[in-house]
mmCIF file of C-alpha atoms and ligand atoms in Angstrom:
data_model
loop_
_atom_site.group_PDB
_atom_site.id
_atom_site.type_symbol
_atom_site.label_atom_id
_atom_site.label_comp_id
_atom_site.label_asym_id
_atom_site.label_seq_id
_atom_site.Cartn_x
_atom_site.Cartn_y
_atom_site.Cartn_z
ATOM 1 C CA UNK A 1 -34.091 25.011 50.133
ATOM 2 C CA UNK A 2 -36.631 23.358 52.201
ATOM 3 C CA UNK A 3 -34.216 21.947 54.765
ATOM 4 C CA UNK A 4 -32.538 25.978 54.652
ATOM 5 C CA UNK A 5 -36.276 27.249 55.631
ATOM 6 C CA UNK A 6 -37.012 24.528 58.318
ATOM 7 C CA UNK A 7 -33.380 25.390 60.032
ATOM 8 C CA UNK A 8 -33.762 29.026 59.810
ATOM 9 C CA UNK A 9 -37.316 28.144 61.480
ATOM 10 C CA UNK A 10 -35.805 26.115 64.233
ATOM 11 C CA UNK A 11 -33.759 29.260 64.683
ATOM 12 C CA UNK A 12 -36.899 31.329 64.638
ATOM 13 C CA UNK A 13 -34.805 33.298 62.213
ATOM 14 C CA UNK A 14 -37.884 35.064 59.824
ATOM 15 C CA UNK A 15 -37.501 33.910 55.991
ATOM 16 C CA UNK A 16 -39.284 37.089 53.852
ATOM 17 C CA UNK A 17 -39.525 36.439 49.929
ATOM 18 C CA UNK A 18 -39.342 40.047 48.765
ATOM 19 C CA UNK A 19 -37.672 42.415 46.210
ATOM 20 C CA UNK A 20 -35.725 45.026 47.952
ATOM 21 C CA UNK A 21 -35.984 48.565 45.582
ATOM 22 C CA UNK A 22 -33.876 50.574 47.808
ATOM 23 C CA UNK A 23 -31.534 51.380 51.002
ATOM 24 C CA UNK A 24 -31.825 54.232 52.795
ATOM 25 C CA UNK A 25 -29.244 55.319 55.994
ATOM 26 C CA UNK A 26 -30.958 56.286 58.971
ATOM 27 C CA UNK A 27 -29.413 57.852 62.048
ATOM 28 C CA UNK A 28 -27.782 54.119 63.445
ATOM 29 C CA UNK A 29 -29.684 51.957 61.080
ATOM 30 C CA UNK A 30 -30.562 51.317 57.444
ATOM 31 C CA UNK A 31 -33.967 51.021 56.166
ATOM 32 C CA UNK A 32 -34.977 48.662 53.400
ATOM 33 C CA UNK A 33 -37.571 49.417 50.892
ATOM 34 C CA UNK A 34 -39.208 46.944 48.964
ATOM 35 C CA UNK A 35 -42.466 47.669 47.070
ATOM 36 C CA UNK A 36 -45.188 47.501 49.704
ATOM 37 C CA UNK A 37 -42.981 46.671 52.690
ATOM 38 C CA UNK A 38 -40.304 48.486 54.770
ATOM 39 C CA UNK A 39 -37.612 46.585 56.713
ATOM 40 C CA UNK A 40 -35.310 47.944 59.610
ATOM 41 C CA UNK A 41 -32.004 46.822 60.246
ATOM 42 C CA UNK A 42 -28.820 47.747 61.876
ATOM 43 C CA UNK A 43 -26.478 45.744 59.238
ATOM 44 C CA UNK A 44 -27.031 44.387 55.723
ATOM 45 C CA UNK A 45 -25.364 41.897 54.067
ATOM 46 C CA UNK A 46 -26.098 42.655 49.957
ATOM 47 C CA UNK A 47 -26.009 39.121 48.153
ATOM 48 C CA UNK A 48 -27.808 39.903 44.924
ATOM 49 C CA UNK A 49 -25.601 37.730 42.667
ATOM 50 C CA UNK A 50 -25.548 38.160 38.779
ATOM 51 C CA UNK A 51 -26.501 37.662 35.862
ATOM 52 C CA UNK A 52 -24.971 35.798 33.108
ATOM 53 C CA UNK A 53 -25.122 37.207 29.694
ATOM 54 C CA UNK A 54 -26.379 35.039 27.259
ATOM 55 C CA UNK A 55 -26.376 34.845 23.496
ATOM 56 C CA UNK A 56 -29.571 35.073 22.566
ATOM 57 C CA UNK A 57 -29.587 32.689 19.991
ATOM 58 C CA UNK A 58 -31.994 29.655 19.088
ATOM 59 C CA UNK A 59 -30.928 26.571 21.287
ATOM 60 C CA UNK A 60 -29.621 28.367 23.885
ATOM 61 C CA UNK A 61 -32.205 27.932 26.459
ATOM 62 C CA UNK A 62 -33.497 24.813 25.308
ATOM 63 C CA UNK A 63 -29.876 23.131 25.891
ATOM 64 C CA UNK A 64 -28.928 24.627 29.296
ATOM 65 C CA UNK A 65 -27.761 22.131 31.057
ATOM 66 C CA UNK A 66 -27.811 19.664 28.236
ATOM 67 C CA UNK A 67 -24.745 20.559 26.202
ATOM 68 C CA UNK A 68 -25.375 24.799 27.392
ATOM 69 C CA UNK A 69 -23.162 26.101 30.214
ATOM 70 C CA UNK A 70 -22.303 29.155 31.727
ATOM 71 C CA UNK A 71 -19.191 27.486 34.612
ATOM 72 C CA UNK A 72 -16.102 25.360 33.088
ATOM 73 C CA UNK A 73 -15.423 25.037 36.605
ATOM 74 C CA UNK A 74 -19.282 23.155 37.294
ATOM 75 C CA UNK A 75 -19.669 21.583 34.314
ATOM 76 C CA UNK A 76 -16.497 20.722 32.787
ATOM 77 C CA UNK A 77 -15.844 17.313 34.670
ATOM 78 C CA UNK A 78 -19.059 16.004 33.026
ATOM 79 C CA UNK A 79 -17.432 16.252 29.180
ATOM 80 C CA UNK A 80 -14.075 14.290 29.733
ATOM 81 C CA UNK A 81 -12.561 12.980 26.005
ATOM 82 C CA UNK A 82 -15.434 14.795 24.811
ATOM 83 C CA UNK A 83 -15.189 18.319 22.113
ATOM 84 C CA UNK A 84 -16.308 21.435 23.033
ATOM 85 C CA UNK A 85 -16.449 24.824 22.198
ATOM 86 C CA UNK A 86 -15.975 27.997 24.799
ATOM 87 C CA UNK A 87 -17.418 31.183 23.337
ATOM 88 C CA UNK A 88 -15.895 34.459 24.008
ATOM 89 C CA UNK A 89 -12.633 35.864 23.938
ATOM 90 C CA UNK A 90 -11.553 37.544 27.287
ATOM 91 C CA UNK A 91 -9.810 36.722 29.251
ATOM 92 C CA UNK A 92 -12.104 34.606 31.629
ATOM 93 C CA UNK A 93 -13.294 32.603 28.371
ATOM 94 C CA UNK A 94 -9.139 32.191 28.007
ATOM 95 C CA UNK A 95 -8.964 30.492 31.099
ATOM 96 C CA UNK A 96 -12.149 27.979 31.169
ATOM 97 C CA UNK A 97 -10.497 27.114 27.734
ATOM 98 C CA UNK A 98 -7.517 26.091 29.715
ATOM 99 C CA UNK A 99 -9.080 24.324 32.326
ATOM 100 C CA UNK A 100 -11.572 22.385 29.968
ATOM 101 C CA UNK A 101 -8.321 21.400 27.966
ATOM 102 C CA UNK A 102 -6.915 19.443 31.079
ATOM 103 C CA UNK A 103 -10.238 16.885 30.930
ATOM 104 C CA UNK A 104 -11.958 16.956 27.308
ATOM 105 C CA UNK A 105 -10.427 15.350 23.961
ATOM 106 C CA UNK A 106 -10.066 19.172 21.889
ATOM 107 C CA UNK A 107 -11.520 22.879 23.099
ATOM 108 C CA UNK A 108 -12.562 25.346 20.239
ATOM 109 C CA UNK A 109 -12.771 29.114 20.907
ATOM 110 C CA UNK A 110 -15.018 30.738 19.027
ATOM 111 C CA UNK A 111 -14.446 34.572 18.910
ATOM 112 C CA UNK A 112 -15.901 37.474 17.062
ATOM 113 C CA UNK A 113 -12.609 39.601 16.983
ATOM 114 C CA UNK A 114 -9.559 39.376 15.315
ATOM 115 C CA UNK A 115 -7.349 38.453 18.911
ATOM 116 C CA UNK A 116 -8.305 36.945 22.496
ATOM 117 C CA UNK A 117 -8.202 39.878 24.533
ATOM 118 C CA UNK A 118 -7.060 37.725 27.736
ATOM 119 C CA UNK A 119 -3.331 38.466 30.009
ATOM 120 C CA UNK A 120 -0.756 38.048 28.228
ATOM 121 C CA UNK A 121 0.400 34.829 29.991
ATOM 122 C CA UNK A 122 -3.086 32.639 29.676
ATOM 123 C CA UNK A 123 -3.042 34.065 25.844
ATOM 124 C CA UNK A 124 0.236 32.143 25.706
ATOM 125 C CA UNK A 125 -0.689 29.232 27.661
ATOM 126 C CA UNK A 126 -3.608 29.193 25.456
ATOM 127 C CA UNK A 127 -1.681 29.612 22.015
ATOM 128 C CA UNK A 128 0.721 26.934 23.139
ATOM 129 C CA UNK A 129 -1.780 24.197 24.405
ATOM 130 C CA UNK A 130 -2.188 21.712 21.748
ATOM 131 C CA UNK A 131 -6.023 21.211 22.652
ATOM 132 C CA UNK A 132 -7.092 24.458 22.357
ATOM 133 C CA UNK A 133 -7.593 26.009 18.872
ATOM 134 C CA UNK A 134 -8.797 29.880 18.395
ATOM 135 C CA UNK A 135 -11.955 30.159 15.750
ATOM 136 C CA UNK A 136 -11.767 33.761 14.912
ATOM 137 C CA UNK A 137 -14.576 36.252 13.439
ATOM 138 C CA UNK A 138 -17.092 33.737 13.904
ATOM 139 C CA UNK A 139 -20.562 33.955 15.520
ATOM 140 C CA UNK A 140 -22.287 30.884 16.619
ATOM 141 C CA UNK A 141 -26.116 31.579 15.583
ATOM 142 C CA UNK A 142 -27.704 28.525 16.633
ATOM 143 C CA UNK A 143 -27.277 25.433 18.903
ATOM 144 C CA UNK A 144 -28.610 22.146 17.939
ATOM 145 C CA UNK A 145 -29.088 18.915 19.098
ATOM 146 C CA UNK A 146 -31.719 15.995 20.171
ATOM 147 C CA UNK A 147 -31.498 14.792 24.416
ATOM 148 C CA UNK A 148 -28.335 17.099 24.369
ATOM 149 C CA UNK A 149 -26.047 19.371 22.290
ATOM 150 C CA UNK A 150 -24.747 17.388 18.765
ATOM 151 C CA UNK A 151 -23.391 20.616 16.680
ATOM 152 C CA UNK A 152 -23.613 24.335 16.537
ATOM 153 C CA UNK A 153 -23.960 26.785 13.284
ATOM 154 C CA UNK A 154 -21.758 29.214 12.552
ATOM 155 C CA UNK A 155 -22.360 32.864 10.887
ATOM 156 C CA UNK A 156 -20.582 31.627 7.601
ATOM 157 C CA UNK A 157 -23.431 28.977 7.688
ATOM 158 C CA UNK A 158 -21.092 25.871 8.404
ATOM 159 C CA UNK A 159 -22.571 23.543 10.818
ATOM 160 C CA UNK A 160 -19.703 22.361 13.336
ATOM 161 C CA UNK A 161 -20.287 19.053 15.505
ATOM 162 C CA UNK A 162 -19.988 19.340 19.045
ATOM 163 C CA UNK A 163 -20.451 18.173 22.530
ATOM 164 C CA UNK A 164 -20.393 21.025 23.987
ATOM 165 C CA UNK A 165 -20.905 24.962 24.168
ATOM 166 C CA UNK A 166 -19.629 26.753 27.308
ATOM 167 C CA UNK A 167 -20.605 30.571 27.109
ATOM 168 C CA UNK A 168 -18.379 32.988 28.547
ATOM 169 C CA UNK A 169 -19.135 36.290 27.853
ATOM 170 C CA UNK A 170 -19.588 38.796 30.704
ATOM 171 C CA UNK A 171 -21.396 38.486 33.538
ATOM 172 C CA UNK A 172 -23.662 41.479 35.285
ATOM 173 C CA UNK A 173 -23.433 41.609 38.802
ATOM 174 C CA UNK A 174 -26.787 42.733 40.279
ATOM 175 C CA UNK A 175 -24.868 46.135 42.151
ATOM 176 C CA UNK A 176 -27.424 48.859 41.573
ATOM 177 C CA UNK A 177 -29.115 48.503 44.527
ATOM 178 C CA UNK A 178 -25.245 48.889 46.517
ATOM 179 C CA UNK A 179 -24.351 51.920 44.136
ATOM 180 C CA UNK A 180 -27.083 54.017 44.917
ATOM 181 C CA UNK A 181 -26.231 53.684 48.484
ATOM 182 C CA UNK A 182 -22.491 54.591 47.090
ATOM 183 C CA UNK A 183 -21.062 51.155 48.315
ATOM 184 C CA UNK A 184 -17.886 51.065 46.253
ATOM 185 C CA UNK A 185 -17.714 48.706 43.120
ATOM 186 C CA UNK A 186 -14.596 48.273 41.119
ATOM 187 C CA UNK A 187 -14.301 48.483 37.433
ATOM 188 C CA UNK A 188 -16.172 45.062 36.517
ATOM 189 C CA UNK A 189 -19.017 46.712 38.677
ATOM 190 C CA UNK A 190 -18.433 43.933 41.232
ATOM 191 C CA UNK A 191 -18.834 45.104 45.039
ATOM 192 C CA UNK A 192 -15.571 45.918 47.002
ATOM 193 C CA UNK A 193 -15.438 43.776 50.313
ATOM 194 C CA UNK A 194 -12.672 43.477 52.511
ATOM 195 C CA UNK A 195 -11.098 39.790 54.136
ATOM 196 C CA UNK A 196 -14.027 40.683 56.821
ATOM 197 C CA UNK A 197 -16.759 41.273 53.882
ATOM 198 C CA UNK A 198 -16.844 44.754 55.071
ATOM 199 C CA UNK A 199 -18.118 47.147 51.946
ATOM 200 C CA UNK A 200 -17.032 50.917 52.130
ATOM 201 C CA UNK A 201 -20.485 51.849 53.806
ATOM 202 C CA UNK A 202 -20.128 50.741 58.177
ATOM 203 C CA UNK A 203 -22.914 47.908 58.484
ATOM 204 C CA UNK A 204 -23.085 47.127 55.077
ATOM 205 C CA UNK A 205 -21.618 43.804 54.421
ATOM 206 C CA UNK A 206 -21.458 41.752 50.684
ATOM 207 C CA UNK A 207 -21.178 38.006 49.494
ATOM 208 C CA UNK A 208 -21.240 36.101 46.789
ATOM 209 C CA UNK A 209 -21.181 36.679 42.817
ATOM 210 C CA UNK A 210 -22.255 40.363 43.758
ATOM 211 C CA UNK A 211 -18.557 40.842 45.134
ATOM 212 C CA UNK A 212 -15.146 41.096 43.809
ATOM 213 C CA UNK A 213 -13.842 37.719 45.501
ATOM 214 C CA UNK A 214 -11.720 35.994 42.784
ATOM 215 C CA UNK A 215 -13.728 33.224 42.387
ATOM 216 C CA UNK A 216 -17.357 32.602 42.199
ATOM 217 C CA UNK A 217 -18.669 29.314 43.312
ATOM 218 C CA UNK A 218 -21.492 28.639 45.887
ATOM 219 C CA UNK A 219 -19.004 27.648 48.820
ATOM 220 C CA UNK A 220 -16.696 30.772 48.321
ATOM 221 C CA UNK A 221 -20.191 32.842 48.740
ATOM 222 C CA UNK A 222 -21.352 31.068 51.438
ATOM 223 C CA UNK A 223 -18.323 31.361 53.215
ATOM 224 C CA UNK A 224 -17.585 35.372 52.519
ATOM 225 C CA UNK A 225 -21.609 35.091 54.271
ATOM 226 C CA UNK A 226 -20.180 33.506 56.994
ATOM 227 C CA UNK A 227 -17.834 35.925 57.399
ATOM 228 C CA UNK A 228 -20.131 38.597 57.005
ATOM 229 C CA UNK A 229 -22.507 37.597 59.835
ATOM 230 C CA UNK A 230 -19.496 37.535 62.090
ATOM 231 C CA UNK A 231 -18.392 40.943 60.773
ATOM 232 C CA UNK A 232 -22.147 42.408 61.375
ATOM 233 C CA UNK A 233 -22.279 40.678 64.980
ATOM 234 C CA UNK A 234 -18.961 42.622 65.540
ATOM 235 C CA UNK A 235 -19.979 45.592 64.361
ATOM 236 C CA UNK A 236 -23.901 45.127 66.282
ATOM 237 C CA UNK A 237 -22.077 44.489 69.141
ATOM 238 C CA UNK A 238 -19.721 47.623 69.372
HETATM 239 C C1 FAD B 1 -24.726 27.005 35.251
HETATM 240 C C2 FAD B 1 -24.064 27.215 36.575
HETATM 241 C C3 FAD B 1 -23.672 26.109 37.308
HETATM 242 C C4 FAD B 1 -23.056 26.280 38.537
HETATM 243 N N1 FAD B 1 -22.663 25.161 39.230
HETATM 244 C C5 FAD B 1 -22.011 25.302 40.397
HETATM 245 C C6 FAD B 1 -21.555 24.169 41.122
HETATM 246 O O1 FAD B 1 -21.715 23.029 40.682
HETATM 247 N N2 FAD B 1 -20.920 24.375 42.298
HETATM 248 C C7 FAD B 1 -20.714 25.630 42.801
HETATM 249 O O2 FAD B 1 -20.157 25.756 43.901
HETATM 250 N N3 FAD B 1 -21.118 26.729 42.135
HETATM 251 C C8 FAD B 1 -21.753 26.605 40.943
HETATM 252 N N4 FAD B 1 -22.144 27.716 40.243
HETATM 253 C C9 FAD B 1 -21.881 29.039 40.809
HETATM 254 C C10 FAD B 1 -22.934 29.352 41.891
HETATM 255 O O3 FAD B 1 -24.230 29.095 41.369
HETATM 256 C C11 FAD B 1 -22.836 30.808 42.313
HETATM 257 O O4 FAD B 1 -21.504 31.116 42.661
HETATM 258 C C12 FAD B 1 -23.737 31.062 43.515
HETATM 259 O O5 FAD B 1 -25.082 30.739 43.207
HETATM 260 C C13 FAD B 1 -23.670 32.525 43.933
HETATM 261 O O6 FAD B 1 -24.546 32.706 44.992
HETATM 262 P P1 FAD B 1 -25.111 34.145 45.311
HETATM 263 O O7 FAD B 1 -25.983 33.965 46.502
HETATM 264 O O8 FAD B 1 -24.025 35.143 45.355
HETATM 265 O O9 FAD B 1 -25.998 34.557 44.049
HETATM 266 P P2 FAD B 1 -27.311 33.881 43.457
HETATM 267 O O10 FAD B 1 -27.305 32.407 43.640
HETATM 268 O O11 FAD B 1 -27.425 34.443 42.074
HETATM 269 O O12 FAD B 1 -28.484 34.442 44.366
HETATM 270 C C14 FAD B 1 -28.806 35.813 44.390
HETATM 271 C C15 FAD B 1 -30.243 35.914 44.871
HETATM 272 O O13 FAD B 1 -30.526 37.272 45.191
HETATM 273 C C16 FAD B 1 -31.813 37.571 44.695
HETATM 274 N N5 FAD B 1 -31.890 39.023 44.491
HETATM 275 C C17 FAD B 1 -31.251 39.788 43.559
HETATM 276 N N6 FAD B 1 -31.578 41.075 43.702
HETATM 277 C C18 FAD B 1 -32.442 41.136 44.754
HETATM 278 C C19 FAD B 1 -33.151 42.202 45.393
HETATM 279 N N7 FAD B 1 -33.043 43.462 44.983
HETATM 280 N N8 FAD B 1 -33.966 41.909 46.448
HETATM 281 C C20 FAD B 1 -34.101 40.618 46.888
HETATM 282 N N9 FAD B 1 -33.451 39.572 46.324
HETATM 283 C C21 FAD B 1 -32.636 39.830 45.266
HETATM 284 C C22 FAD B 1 -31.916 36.787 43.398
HETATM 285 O O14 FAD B 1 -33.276 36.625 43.029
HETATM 286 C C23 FAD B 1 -31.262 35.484 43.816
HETATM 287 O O15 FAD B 1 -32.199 34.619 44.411
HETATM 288 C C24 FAD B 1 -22.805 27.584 39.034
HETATM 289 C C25 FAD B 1 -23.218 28.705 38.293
HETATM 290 C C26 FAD B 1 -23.838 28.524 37.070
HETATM 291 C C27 FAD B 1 -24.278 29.736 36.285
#
């Protein structure tokens, strides 16, 4: 972050740590309202990101990053011929089971419901990988360990052994502050941007988590802000 700051500096690009509360449209520019500050631009790019939803249970915190992960796709690598467990049952829990099962020794599901609730053709892939098995109408109520994860309890009070616990159960992306403006969001509340990272709204631009991209890593974000400052340059310039 330091190195981001000193290039923006070189740049003489201003770096402002600040909450923005609110956009407002104003004749050819947007005004930005944070709680004792107002900022004026002619184009916004809206990279909020989102939050993960967590469990809430003991352990939790205290093993994030230890055994506690929220990305198959970040963490996964690091558990090869190891056991884990992905909690959740969409479809998005469906496929980090998948992808865990290509590295790791065995991958449990655990799921409240009675049936994964993922598209048809990763609930196959899952039922017919030989690595994956489904838990079903369980809870996991703690998470325990000693440097890192060793086991998890379930709500039947079994305590299950484990390297492992990747949580995938919903996401939030932070899209209020777009809505109220009426950017368009689609059904997972995730902000509609174009291959130009164009939102409904002229001028305002999105990146990141915050958007609908498929995929959510930090390059793919980075790059849709790429994009975006081209796009707002563009549009500046006309
Ligand atoms: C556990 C974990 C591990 C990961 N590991 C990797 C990895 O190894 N490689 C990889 O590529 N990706 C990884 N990812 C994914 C990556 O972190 C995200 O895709 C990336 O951070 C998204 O960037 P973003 O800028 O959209 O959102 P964020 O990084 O969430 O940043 C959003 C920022 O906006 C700020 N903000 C929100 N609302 C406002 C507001 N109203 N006013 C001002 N500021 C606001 C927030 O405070 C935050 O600083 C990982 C994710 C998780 C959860």
């Amino acid at each position: 972050m330091d190195m981001f700051k000193e290039h923006m500096n070189s740049l003489s690009i201003p770096y402002i740590s600040d909450e923005i509360r609110s956009i407002e449209k104003a004749d050819d520019h947007f005004v930005l309202h944070s709680f004792f500050q107002k900022f004026k631009a002619y184009t916004v790019c809206i990279a909020t990101g989102s939050e993960r939803k967590k469990l809430g249970i003991p352990g939790e915190e205290e093993f994030a990053g230890r055994g506690v992960s929220y990305c198959a796709t970040c963490d996964g690598p690091f558990y090869k011929d190891k056991v884990v467990i992905v909690v959740g049952g969409s479809d998005s829990a469906a496929k980090e089971a998948l992808f865990l099962s290509q590295n790791v020794k065995k991958v449990y599901i655990v799921y409240r419901g009675e049936e994964i609730r993922a598209e048809p053709i990763n609930k196959k892939r899952v039922y017919e990988n030989e690595k994956i098995e489904i838990i079903y109408k369980t809870n996991i109520v703690e998470i325990k360990g000693d440097t890192s994860v060793k086991s998890v309890i379930f709500d039947n009070g079994k305590e299950f052994d484990i390297d492992g616990v990747f949580i995938e159960v919903g996401s939030i992306p932070n899209s209020d502050l777009a809505k109220r403006i009426s950017v368009k969001t689609d059904e997972k509340d995730e902000i509609i941007i174009n291959r130009k990272s164009e939102t409904n709204i002229p001028g305002i631009f999105a990146a990141g988590d915050v958007a609908d991209a498929p995929f959510k890593q930090a390059i793919t974000g980075v790059a849709e802000g790429v994009i975006a400052a081209f796009s707002a340059f563009d549009y500046v310039k006309e």
